[in-house]
């Protein structure tokens, strides 16, 4: 629980139309790299952009999809899968990433620090 | 107790014995091996591949460290010259004496050289060892014309070698037809025709009286019929003679026509001396094939093992003769002989089929009551060999009309052979390594579910490879029986194989991933099915991969049309068809790389690769490359990568065709073609093969008369030599065959399956592939060609489209909300260029925290 995360902490990053459906983009949010994804039905997800396995800022460029009930992105470097809802790395649990909050305001996509 | 074992000869059979001994549970053997040759055992059966580029190491049968690991002593270049049976010791040519408790003679055989005056002249050679082949290459270099004496199996193989060396080649045979032992008159005729069409000259019924000095060439062969033939080089390959001299000298029994006489345990008349392989004679016969030799090795290993553990000999395997059926390929012509090929069995009947146009001849010999197959001959098309052999060996009941087994199926569909289920468990499937159907099934049950795993577990198919199609069938049937059904589902989203999806896309004219998913799949898709389907869609319809509907399916490499590197930067490879580039082009590339700070390196596929481009630099770099006349090189795609070529006849003094021109033509034709995996081509201007085309998916090698087409080669992790699909093609036919081959591969391969693995798993193997591509057995050739035409017509440079399309271009930035660059991409200098900074180096630069310099 972190009550400091006020609504003023949301950063607008782009219009929803700027994200090709089923792909991601990378946004600069408070000095950090965040991967923002737009999936079927305009569901939005945001996680850290840097793949902890190798330090490359590439997760926004991965292929999205589902594995069982999970919604995932596959890192383009070594194809590790990250759960977009929890940030877990399925192949290497020690390499999980942070989840960011994301919402649409009008047609603006906004990202804020996650509280998980 | 230790037993001193001496093995004379480290040939194929002698070495197999050592392997069998090494696998025995009991130790207690002290083994010394005397090997006359300067190399340890190698694969003589595939000796001729030495000319096709295999090295002595490739042919070696010795796994690294074999002798050391098993504590066996190998003495190379050491010949045994005498056996003192009373003292139980062997003398070597160096005068050393090696004592034994048990002795195994595995000295093989030598080519028979007829007693013709002049047969020992310089330039009269043999064809048996690697040293022989080296000599042949040496003499071949100084000759234009060569003769092989002997038109049998080995003689014809040797003739091919001479032809490949570029000599005008003649075959001189004493009998009235070629391969007199294996095939009948008509078969021999058909074979002769096929071989003569390849440019060889065949003389049958020729008895050579003597060899003299020639007038125009080195030698003159004088024949009994008064004729003569002049030539530069003569190779004798007129049958084999067992090397039984040691046995003769030491009073071990030797057969009338040679060969050390042995009993069912391969023991000679002396209980402590065994003989195995081609030097041995059993039941009045010498076996000139490797499989019976391997069987003898197994028998002896078991026998020695029993002596060591003092077990009863009664339960031991005995040698019981061998089936001499053979199948081989002579200069691209299939020849097979099964069982009683000549119909020598009293009361037998025969069926024959011949097709003069395709040069196919088939004959079956069946029992008088028409119920059992006794033997057969196949020339020109031996694809039925495995099936017929099994029918004969296992005495399977013949169908009502046996001729249906050799008649071509009129509907073009492959014939249904007897189901593998009909084979008894005892049926020997791999005769080289004596593996039964039962053993294969057991291995499958134990988890071998790919043909590679099966080969490893059982050794089946690892020698001549002839049984691989049958073994694969058995494996599949067994998997199915065990309810393990071969799982070729693409992923959890599609319960179909890639091949099935391809079909669904084509037939349903599906053009969108979402459609396919809605109609045939479930879930959202994933990083396995999305690119696979993207590739299928591109192979079928070739729409722009970055079009909105397709963009989300592409791997990062295809999405940004560049190769992602470990730090998230990209590399860029402009196409240079055939590896040809103008000085101006090179200069422009140099300038562009310098301007954008890119690291440059040459690739093995004759390209310049530029590394370290940031996402936002890619369109800028490409704009300049396109202006300089370059196109996308597709180095990022599962598509045609490169066509490597040598300079060919344009410059090279050996070249016989314009290999660069051909390479450029092929590269332009197939550029942009999306396939299950990447494709690499090579084109060489002559048989010297400087472009290494035989290591490529498609290899083209120039001949005097046109082009030879090789397919399914591979370099990399699992090298595989490409195989000759068709020879001496004109340019048009060549291209048509490549069209068909590629489209057939694209239709039927699994996801990320290179042509080499695809081929290894193709039921029916090379013969089947040739049937489909060359003989159009499935009747789909025209369809394949027209599908290829569509793809070719739809080609457009992806980078040109990308830089011209503002929507696509907009994606080439790192942040959607900032012009800043990715701070995770950072470079440091190395050898005058740049390389990615390490994590350490980045921390020092990025942290904003002063770097603490630690001194020790
Ligand atoms: C070109 C060619 C193609 C062939 N193709 C086929 C084929 O397709 N299918 C098939 O089944 N078979 C084929 N064969 C036959 C096959 O190679 C032989 O059956 C097999 O090699 C026999 O093995 P071996 O150990 O008895 O004899 P070898 O392999 O000949 O080994 C005998 C070894 O003993 C050594 N030796 C001899 N005397 C002494 C001595 N006194 N002291 C020490 N060492 C000695 C010899 O130098 C030799 O290295 C082919 C053979 C050739 C030459
Ligand atoms: S393959 Fe032949 S033509 Fe090509 S460079 Fe080598 S020798 Fe010359």
mmCIF file of N, CA and C in Angstrom, chain A residues 11-14 18 20-29 32-34 39-40 49-50 54-58 60-61 63-68 71 74 76-77 79 81, chain B residues 492-493 514 522-527 530-531 548 551-556 559-560 564-570 615 811 813-818 820-824 842:
data_model
loop_
_atom_site.group_PDB
_atom_site.id
_atom_site.type_symbol
_atom_site.label_atom_id
_atom_site.label_comp_id
_atom_site.label_asym_id
_atom_site.label_seq_id
_atom_site.Cartn_x
_atom_site.Cartn_y
_atom_site.Cartn_z
ATOM 1 N N UNK A 11 0.942 9.640 -16.006
ATOM 2 C CA UNK A 11 1.600 10.313 -17.126
ATOM 3 C C UNK A 11 0.903 9.880 -18.428
ATOM 4 N N UNK A 12 0.464 10.855 -19.219
ATOM 5 C CA UNK A 12 -0.113 10.502 -20.524
ATOM 6 C C UNK A 12 1.033 10.211 -21.477
ATOM 7 N N UNK A 13 0.953 9.080 -22.148
ATOM 8 C CA UNK A 13 2.083 8.722 -23.011
ATOM 9 C C UNK A 13 1.772 8.784 -24.507
ATOM 10 N N UNK A 14 0.577 8.441 -24.926
ATOM 11 C CA UNK A 14 0.238 8.512 -26.353
ATOM 12 C C UNK A 14 -1.258 8.320 -26.535
ATOM 13 N N UNK A 18 -2.147 5.095 -31.504
ATOM 14 C CA UNK A 18 -0.724 5.027 -31.855
ATOM 15 C C UNK A 18 -0.125 3.647 -31.564
ATOM 16 N N UNK A 20 -0.324 -0.136 -32.399
ATOM 17 C CA UNK A 20 -0.906 -1.128 -33.314
ATOM 18 C C UNK A 20 -1.504 -2.250 -32.469
ATOM 19 N N UNK A 21 -2.768 -2.639 -32.710
ATOM 20 C CA UNK A 21 -3.382 -3.690 -31.896
ATOM 21 C C UNK A 21 -2.495 -4.924 -31.790
ATOM 22 N N UNK A 22 -2.458 -5.506 -30.605
ATOM 23 C CA UNK A 22 -1.663 -6.707 -30.313
ATOM 24 C C UNK A 22 -0.156 -6.462 -30.311
ATOM 25 N N UNK A 23 0.246 -5.191 -30.204
ATOM 26 C CA UNK A 23 1.685 -4.936 -30.076
ATOM 27 C C UNK A 23 1.898 -3.994 -28.888
ATOM 28 N N UNK A 24 3.158 -3.635 -28.691
ATOM 29 C CA UNK A 24 3.483 -2.728 -27.601
ATOM 30 C C UNK A 24 4.280 -1.537 -28.086
ATOM 31 N N UNK A 25 4.388 -0.530 -27.206
ATOM 32 C CA UNK A 25 5.294 0.593 -27.451
ATOM 33 C C UNK A 25 6.077 0.791 -26.169
ATOM 34 N N UNK A 26 7.137 1.609 -26.253
ATOM 35 C CA UNK A 26 7.894 1.915 -25.049
ATOM 36 C C UNK A 26 7.655 3.377 -24.689
ATOM 37 N N UNK A 27 7.355 3.634 -23.416
ATOM 38 C CA UNK A 27 7.121 5.010 -22.971
ATOM 39 C C UNK A 27 8.151 5.390 -21.910
ATOM 40 N N UNK A 28 8.458 6.670 -21.903
ATOM 41 C CA UNK A 28 9.374 7.188 -20.883
ATOM 42 C C UNK A 28 8.497 7.776 -19.774
ATOM 43 N N UNK A 29 8.511 7.168 -18.600
ATOM 44 C CA UNK A 29 7.647 7.594 -17.513
ATOM 45 C C UNK A 29 8.506 7.873 -16.291
ATOM 46 N N UNK A 32 11.852 6.458 -16.395
ATOM 47 C CA UNK A 32 12.021 5.003 -16.555
ATOM 48 C C UNK A 32 11.356 4.514 -17.836
ATOM 49 N N UNK A 33 11.846 3.351 -18.331
ATOM 50 C CA UNK A 33 11.308 2.784 -19.564
ATOM 51 C C UNK A 33 10.178 1.809 -19.245
ATOM 52 N N UNK A 34 9.002 2.078 -19.804
ATOM 53 C CA UNK A 34 7.846 1.220 -19.550
ATOM 54 C C UNK A 34 7.315 0.692 -20.883
ATOM 55 N N UNK A 39 -3.895 -5.072 -26.277
ATOM 56 C CA UNK A 39 -4.308 -6.388 -26.757
ATOM 57 C C UNK A 39 -5.780 -6.396 -27.153
ATOM 58 N N UNK A 40 -6.253 -7.603 -27.489
ATOM 59 C CA UNK A 40 -7.620 -7.731 -27.994
ATOM 60 C C UNK A 40 -8.611 -6.996 -27.095
ATOM 61 N N UNK A 49 10.276 -2.114 -19.281
ATOM 62 C CA UNK A 49 10.680 -2.424 -20.658
ATOM 63 C C UNK A 49 11.983 -3.206 -20.720
ATOM 64 N N UNK A 50 12.747 -3.142 -19.613
ATOM 65 C CA UNK A 50 14.078 -3.770 -19.674
ATOM 66 C C UNK A 50 13.989 -5.246 -19.286
ATOM 67 N N UNK A 54 19.154 -9.700 -19.636
ATOM 68 C CA UNK A 54 20.311 -9.212 -20.386
ATOM 69 C C UNK A 54 20.436 -7.696 -20.416
ATOM 70 N N UNK A 55 19.511 -7.004 -19.753
ATOM 71 C CA UNK A 55 19.638 -5.559 -19.657
ATOM 72 C C UNK A 55 19.239 -4.804 -20.908
ATOM 73 N N UNK A 56 18.713 -5.514 -21.933
ATOM 74 C CA UNK A 56 18.303 -4.815 -23.147
ATOM 75 C C UNK A 56 16.881 -4.276 -22.963
ATOM 76 N N UNK A 57 16.657 -3.059 -23.470
ATOM 77 C CA UNK A 57 15.350 -2.421 -23.318
ATOM 78 C C UNK A 57 14.476 -2.809 -24.502
ATOM 79 N N UNK A 58 13.871 -3.997 -24.443
ATOM 80 C CA UNK A 58 13.251 -4.561 -25.636
ATOM 81 C C UNK A 58 11.880 -5.196 -25.420
ATOM 82 N N UNK A 60 8.948 -4.178 -25.032
ATOM 83 C CA UNK A 60 7.843 -3.617 -25.812
ATOM 84 C C UNK A 60 7.853 -4.154 -27.245
ATOM 85 N N UNK A 61 8.980 -4.713 -27.684
ATOM 86 C CA UNK A 61 9.079 -5.202 -29.061
ATOM 87 C C UNK A 61 8.796 -6.692 -29.163
ATOM 88 N N UNK A 63 6.611 -10.377 -28.962
ATOM 89 C CA UNK A 63 5.322 -10.845 -29.460
ATOM 90 C C UNK A 63 4.406 -11.132 -28.278
ATOM 91 N N UNK A 64 3.151 -10.700 -28.368
ATOM 92 C CA UNK A 64 2.197 -10.920 -27.290
ATOM 93 C C UNK A 64 1.352 -12.140 -27.597
ATOM 94 N N UNK A 65 0.675 -12.644 -26.563
ATOM 95 C CA UNK A 65 -0.186 -13.793 -26.775
ATOM 96 C C UNK A 65 -0.665 -14.343 -25.458
ATOM 97 N N UNK A 66 -1.193 -15.583 -25.512
ATOM 98 C CA UNK A 66 -1.664 -16.197 -24.274
ATOM 99 C C UNK A 66 -0.976 -17.529 -24.088
ATOM 100 N N UNK A 67 -0.731 -17.880 -22.835
ATOM 101 C CA UNK A 67 -0.261 -19.216 -22.491
ATOM 102 C C UNK A 67 -1.204 -19.703 -21.411
ATOM 103 N N UNK A 68 -2.064 -20.637 -21.740
ATOM 104 C CA UNK A 68 -3.111 -21.020 -20.796
ATOM 105 C C UNK A 68 -3.930 -19.794 -20.451
ATOM 106 N N UNK A 71 -1.742 -13.913 -19.889
ATOM 107 C CA UNK A 71 -1.487 -13.068 -21.045
ATOM 108 C C UNK A 71 -0.011 -12.697 -20.965
ATOM 109 N N UNK A 74 6.684 -12.250 -25.169
ATOM 110 C CA UNK A 74 7.934 -13.011 -25.262
ATOM 111 C C UNK A 74 9.066 -12.050 -25.582
ATOM 112 N N UNK A 76 12.222 -10.547 -27.166
ATOM 113 C CA UNK A 76 12.852 -10.896 -28.445
ATOM 114 C C UNK A 76 14.265 -11.444 -28.288
ATOM 115 N N UNK A 77 14.902 -11.248 -27.144
ATOM 116 C CA UNK A 77 16.301 -11.678 -27.054
ATOM 117 C C UNK A 77 16.400 -13.194 -26.866
ATOM 118 N N UNK A 79 13.539 -15.073 -25.802
ATOM 119 C CA UNK A 79 12.173 -15.622 -25.821
ATOM 120 C C UNK A 79 11.659 -16.022 -24.432
ATOM 121 N N UNK A 81 9.157 -15.611 -21.418
ATOM 122 C CA UNK A 81 7.799 -15.063 -21.384
ATOM 123 C C UNK A 81 7.547 -14.316 -20.089
ATOM 124 N N UNK B 492 -0.348 -24.474 -28.274
ATOM 125 C CA UNK B 492 -1.637 -24.690 -27.616
ATOM 126 C C UNK B 492 -2.788 -23.990 -28.337
ATOM 127 N N UNK B 493 -2.482 -23.120 -29.271
ATOM 128 C CA UNK B 493 -3.551 -22.380 -29.925
ATOM 129 C C UNK B 493 -4.075 -23.047 -31.193
ATOM 130 N N UNK B 514 -6.193 -13.504 -37.644
ATOM 131 C CA UNK B 514 -7.407 -13.534 -36.820
ATOM 132 C C UNK B 514 -8.451 -14.498 -37.386
ATOM 133 N N UNK B 522 -7.667 -21.302 -31.013
ATOM 134 C CA UNK B 522 -8.283 -20.723 -29.824
ATOM 135 C C UNK B 522 -7.251 -19.853 -29.113
ATOM 136 N N UNK B 523 -7.722 -19.040 -28.139
ATOM 137 C CA UNK B 523 -6.819 -18.187 -27.374
ATOM 138 C C UNK B 523 -6.365 -16.981 -28.179
ATOM 139 N N UNK B 524 -5.261 -16.386 -27.760
ATOM 140 C CA UNK B 524 -4.789 -15.161 -28.401
ATOM 141 C C UNK B 524 -3.665 -15.414 -29.402
ATOM 142 N N UNK B 525 -3.166 -16.642 -29.430
ATOM 143 C CA UNK B 525 -1.964 -16.888 -30.215
ATOM 144 C C UNK B 525 -0.749 -16.680 -29.334
ATOM 145 N N UNK B 526 0.453 -16.917 -29.885
ATOM 146 C CA UNK B 526 1.664 -16.745 -29.082
ATOM 147 C C UNK B 526 2.859 -16.542 -30.004
ATOM 148 N N UNK B 527 4.035 -16.487 -29.383
ATOM 149 C CA UNK B 527 5.232 -16.221 -30.175
ATOM 150 C C UNK B 527 5.635 -17.416 -31.025
ATOM 151 N N UNK B 530 2.204 -17.204 -34.070
ATOM 152 C CA UNK B 530 2.066 -15.961 -34.847
ATOM 153 C C UNK B 530 3.099 -15.860 -35.976
ATOM 154 N N UNK B 531 4.403 -15.980 -35.663
ATOM 155 C CA UNK B 531 5.361 -15.879 -36.780
ATOM 156 C C UNK B 531 5.194 -17.028 -37.773
ATOM 157 N N UNK B 548 -0.820 -3.349 -41.498
ATOM 158 C CA UNK B 548 -1.439 -3.347 -40.165
ATOM 159 C C UNK B 548 -1.822 -4.750 -39.653
ATOM 160 N N UNK B 551 1.343 -6.915 -39.006
ATOM 161 C CA UNK B 551 2.464 -6.378 -38.242
ATOM 162 C C UNK B 551 2.611 -7.067 -36.891
ATOM 163 N N UNK B 552 1.478 -7.257 -36.202
ATOM 164 C CA UNK B 552 1.548 -7.779 -34.843
ATOM 165 C C UNK B 552 1.979 -9.244 -34.795
ATOM 166 N N UNK B 553 2.085 -9.883 -35.953
ATOM 167 C CA UNK B 553 2.459 -11.295 -35.975
ATOM 168 C C UNK B 553 3.956 -11.484 -36.068
ATOM 169 N N UNK B 554 4.660 -10.418 -36.387
ATOM 170 C CA UNK B 554 6.055 -10.576 -36.768
ATOM 171 C C UNK B 554 6.959 -10.589 -35.546
ATOM 172 N N UNK B 555 7.931 -11.467 -35.584
ATOM 173 C CA UNK B 555 9.020 -11.427 -34.629
ATOM 174 C C UNK B 555 9.653 -10.059 -34.704
ATOM 175 N N UNK B 556 10.304 -9.654 -33.628
ATOM 176 C CA UNK B 556 10.921 -8.336 -33.616
ATOM 177 C C UNK B 556 11.747 -8.102 -34.880
ATOM 178 N N UNK B 559 9.462 -7.357 -37.620
ATOM 179 C CA UNK B 559 8.692 -6.146 -37.332
ATOM 180 C C UNK B 559 9.509 -4.904 -37.662
ATOM 181 N N UNK B 560 10.795 -4.967 -37.378
ATOM 182 C CA UNK B 560 11.647 -3.806 -37.663
ATOM 183 C C UNK B 560 12.576 -4.059 -38.850
ATOM 184 N N UNK B 564 17.838 -8.128 -34.482
ATOM 185 C CA UNK B 564 18.060 -7.590 -33.144
ATOM 186 C C UNK B 564 19.323 -8.209 -32.558
ATOM 187 N N UNK B 565 20.111 -7.400 -31.854
ATOM 188 C CA UNK B 565 21.333 -7.894 -31.227
ATOM 189 C C UNK B 565 21.154 -7.906 -29.711
ATOM 190 N N UNK B 566 22.150 -8.410 -29.007
ATOM 191 C CA UNK B 566 21.967 -8.665 -27.581
ATOM 192 C C UNK B 566 21.620 -7.415 -26.789
ATOM 193 N N UNK B 567 22.006 -6.249 -27.264
ATOM 194 C CA UNK B 567 21.759 -5.040 -26.478
ATOM 195 C C UNK B 567 20.523 -4.288 -26.963
ATOM 196 N N UNK B 568 19.759 -4.879 -27.888
ATOM 197 C CA UNK B 568 18.564 -4.193 -28.373
ATOM 198 C C UNK B 568 18.847 -3.289 -29.563
ATOM 199 N N UNK B 569 20.091 -3.233 -30.008
ATOM 200 C CA UNK B 569 20.375 -2.508 -31.257
ATOM 201 C C UNK B 569 20.187 -3.511 -32.404
ATOM 202 N N UNK B 570 20.302 -3.031 -33.650
ATOM 203 C CA UNK B 570 20.010 -3.888 -34.799
ATOM 204 C C UNK B 570 21.175 -3.936 -35.767
ATOM 205 N N UNK B 615 17.071 1.784 -33.211
ATOM 206 C CA UNK B 615 15.790 1.694 -33.900
ATOM 207 C C UNK B 615 15.532 2.900 -34.782
ATOM 208 N N UNK B 811 6.784 3.949 -36.433
ATOM 209 C CA UNK B 811 7.108 2.970 -35.392
ATOM 210 C C UNK B 811 8.592 2.925 -35.065
ATOM 211 N N UNK B 813 10.897 4.434 -33.560
ATOM 212 C CA UNK B 813 11.440 5.321 -32.542
ATOM 213 C C UNK B 813 11.413 4.539 -31.250
ATOM 214 N N UNK B 814 12.320 4.849 -30.362
ATOM 215 C CA UNK B 814 12.383 4.019 -29.164
ATOM 216 C C UNK B 814 11.241 4.345 -28.215
ATOM 217 N N UNK B 815 11.021 5.651 -27.928
ATOM 218 C CA UNK B 815 9.947 6.033 -27.015
ATOM 219 C C UNK B 815 8.775 6.575 -27.809
ATOM 220 N N UNK B 816 7.584 6.196 -27.386
ATOM 221 C CA UNK B 816 6.407 6.689 -28.068
ATOM 222 C C UNK B 816 6.158 8.149 -27.683
ATOM 223 N N UNK B 817 6.716 8.564 -26.538
ATOM 224 C CA UNK B 817 6.432 9.912 -26.055
ATOM 225 C C UNK B 817 7.679 10.769 -25.873
ATOM 226 N N UNK B 818 8.764 10.404 -26.545
ATOM 227 C CA UNK B 818 9.971 11.207 -26.386
ATOM 228 C C UNK B 818 10.913 10.937 -27.547
ATOM 229 N N UNK B 820 14.048 11.002 -27.100
ATOM 230 C CA UNK B 820 15.289 10.538 -26.479
ATOM 231 C C UNK B 820 15.666 9.169 -27.054
ATOM 232 N N UNK B 821 16.949 8.833 -26.960
ATOM 233 C CA UNK B 821 17.406 7.538 -27.429
ATOM 234 C C UNK B 821 17.407 6.561 -26.262
ATOM 235 N N UNK B 822 17.417 5.288 -26.592
ATOM 236 C CA UNK B 822 17.480 4.234 -25.574
ATOM 237 C C UNK B 822 18.828 4.305 -24.860
ATOM 238 N N UNK B 823 18.792 4.576 -23.554
ATOM 239 C CA UNK B 823 20.077 4.708 -22.853
ATOM 240 C C UNK B 823 20.697 3.348 -22.519
ATOM 241 N N UNK B 824 20.009 2.277 -22.882
ATOM 242 C CA UNK B 824 20.604 0.950 -22.665
ATOM 243 C C UNK B 824 21.522 0.556 -23.823
ATOM 244 N N UNK B 842 28.306 0.191 -18.702
ATOM 245 C CA UNK B 842 27.114 1.035 -18.747
ATOM 246 C C UNK B 842 26.840 1.633 -17.374
#
